[in-house]
Coordinates of C-alpha atoms in Angstrom, one line a residue:
M1 CA -17.4 21.9 -5.1
E2 CA -14.3 19.5 -6.2
K3 CA -11.3 20.9 -7.8
P4 CA -8.9 19.0 -9.7
I5 CA -5.7 17.6 -7.6
L6 CA -1.8 18.5 -9.0
K7 CA 1.1 16.8 -6.8
L8 CA 4.4 17.5 -8.5
R9 CA 6.9 14.7 -7.9
G10 CA 7.9 14.1 -5.1
Q11 CA 5.0 15.9 -3.1
G12 CA 2.6 14.4 -0.6
E13 CA 2.8 12.7 2.9
I14 CA 6.0 11.0 3.4
W15 CA 5.6 7.7 5.4
N16 CA 8.2 5.1 6.6
V17 CA 5.9 1.7 7.1
L18 CA 8.2 -1.1 8.1
G19 CA 10.9 -0.1 5.8
E20 CA 9.0 0.7 2.9
K21 CA 9.3 4.5 2.0
I22 CA 5.2 5.3 0.9
I23 CA 4.7 8.7 -0.5
C24 CA 0.6 9.9 -0.1
K25 CA -0.3 11.6 -3.7
V26 CA -4.1 11.8 -2.6
R27 CA -5.4 10.7 0.4
G28 CA -9.1 8.9 0.6
E29 CA -10.4 12.6 2.3
E30 CA -9.5 14.8 -1.0
T31 CA -11.7 12.4 -3.0
F32 CA -14.7 12.4 -0.9
G33 CA -13.5 9.1 0.2
R34 CA -13.7 7.7 -3.1
F35 CA -9.8 6.5 -3.6
A36 CA -6.6 7.2 -2.5
V37 CA -3.1 7.2 -4.5
V38 CA -0.1 6.2 -2.6
E39 CA 3.4 5.6 -4.0
E40 CA 5.2 2.8 -2.5
T41 CA 9.4 2.6 -2.6
S42 CA 10.6 -1.1 -1.4
P43 CA 13.9 -1.7 -0.2
V44 CA 16.2 -4.4 -2.0
N45 CA 14.7 -7.9 0.0
S46 CA 11.8 -6.4 1.7
S47 CA 8.8 -8.4 2.0
V48 CA 4.9 -7.0 2.7
P49 CA 3.5 -10.0 4.8
V50 CA 0.2 -12.1 3.1
H51 CA -2.7 -9.8 4.1
F52 CA -6.3 -8.8 2.7
H53 CA -9.0 -6.4 3.0
N54 CA -12.4 -6.3 3.7
E55 CA -13.6 -3.2 2.0
T56 CA -11.0 -2.3 -0.2
D57 CA -9.6 -2.7 -3.9
E58 CA -6.2 -2.3 -5.0
I59 CA -4.6 -1.4 -8.1
I60 CA -0.7 -2.0 -8.5
Y61 CA 1.3 -0.3 -11.6
I62 CA 4.8 -1.4 -11.1
L63 CA 7.5 1.9 -11.8
A64 CA 10.5 0.7 -11.6
G65 CA 11.9 -2.9 -10.6
K66 CA 10.5 -6.7 -9.9
Y67 CA 8.1 -8.2 -7.1
E68 CA 7.1 -11.1 -6.6
M69 CA 3.8 -11.5 -5.4
N70 CA 1.5 -13.7 -3.3
I71 CA -2.4 -13.9 -4.7
D72 CA -4.5 -16.0 -3.1
G73 CA -1.4 -18.5 -2.2
E74 CA -0.5 -17.8 -6.3
T75 CA 3.1 -16.7 -7.4
V76 CA 2.9 -14.8 -9.9
F77 CA 5.6 -11.8 -10.7
A78 CA 5.5 -8.4 -12.0
E79 CA 7.6 -5.4 -13.3
K80 CA 8.3 -2.1 -14.7
G81 CA 4.8 -1.3 -16.7
E82 CA 2.9 -4.1 -15.4
M83 CA -0.5 -3.9 -13.4
V84 CA -2.0 -5.8 -11.0
V85 CA -5.8 -6.1 -9.7
I86 CA -6.5 -7.3 -6.1
P87 CA -10.2 -7.2 -5.2
R88 CA -11.5 -6.9 -1.6
K89 CA -10.9 -10.1 0.2
T90 CA -7.9 -11.4 -2.2
R91 CA -5.5 -12.6 0.2
H92 CA -2.2 -11.2 -1.0
G93 CA 1.6 -9.5 0.2
F94 CA 4.9 -8.8 -2.1
R95 CA 8.4 -8.9 -2.2
N96 CA 11.0 -7.0 -3.9
L97 CA 12.7 -9.4 -6.1
S98 CA 15.2 -6.4 -7.7
D99 CA 18.9 -6.1 -6.5
T100 CA 17.5 -1.9 -6.6
E101 CA 14.5 -0.3 -5.1
S102 CA 11.2 -1.2 -6.9
K103 CA 8.4 1.0 -6.6
M104 CA 4.7 1.0 -7.5
L105 CA 1.7 3.4 -7.4
A106 CA -1.4 2.0 -6.0
I107 CA -4.8 3.3 -6.3
I108 CA -7.1 2.4 -3.3
T109 CA -10.8 2.6 -3.3
P110 CA -12.3 3.6 -1.5
G111 CA -10.2 6.0 0.0
G112 CA -8.8 5.4 3.5
F113 CA -6.9 2.8 3.7
E114 CA -4.1 4.8 3.3
N115 CA -4.7 6.0 7.2
F116 CA -2.8 2.7 7.7
F117 CA 0.0 3.9 6.6
A118 CA -0.1 7.1 8.5
E119 CA -1.0 5.5 11.8
V120 CA 1.6 3.1 11.5
S121 CA 4.6 5.5 10.4
R122 CA 3.7 7.2 13.7
L123 CA 4.9 4.4 16.0
D124 CA 8.0 5.1 17.9
E125 CA 9.1 1.4 17.7
F126 CA 8.0 -1.9 16.0
N127 CA 4.8 -3.2 18.2
F128 CA 3.4 -6.5 16.7
E129 CA 0.2 -5.9 18.4
K130 CA -0.5 -2.3 17.6
I131 CA 0.5 -2.5 14.0
I132 CA -2.7 -5.9 13.8
E133 CA -4.9 -3.3 16.1
I134 CA -4.0 -0.3 13.6
G135 CA -4.5 -2.8 10.6
K136 CA -8.1 -4.0 11.9
R137 CA -9.3 -0.1 12.1
N138 CA -8.2 0.5 9.0
D139 CA -9.6 -2.7 6.8
L140 CA -6.4 -4.7 7.0
E141 CA -6.5 -8.3 8.4
L142 CA -3.1 -10.1 8.6
V143 CA -2.7 -13.5 7.6
I144 CA -0.9 -15.1 10.3

């Protein structure tokens, strides 16, 4: 039987993923695979390389700061209070444009991609080949 999920401020699994702080608020396994929710904090000048997902859609709501987003080769800007919907197979990446940390909330559907963050956070050191391998297992393809 399904039950409501309540996560208070600061609660959730916390992962450091290549400098980005990810708080997993809801894992896919908690929603029978339907969705996951993560809060992502981006340091000043940080960026996430262009990538895509074959089976995963993302809804991103900006909680703080301003991001420059590359979406299928076009540059868009999103700041606090704005939302971007990124359908599967859409190439996308982003960069924090603020002079402070920026923060977003991402709803991932179906759930499961959050496992990429969990696995990468457990790496002892930066290993590009291992990150690519983890990505492929978790529906992430880097655009190199």
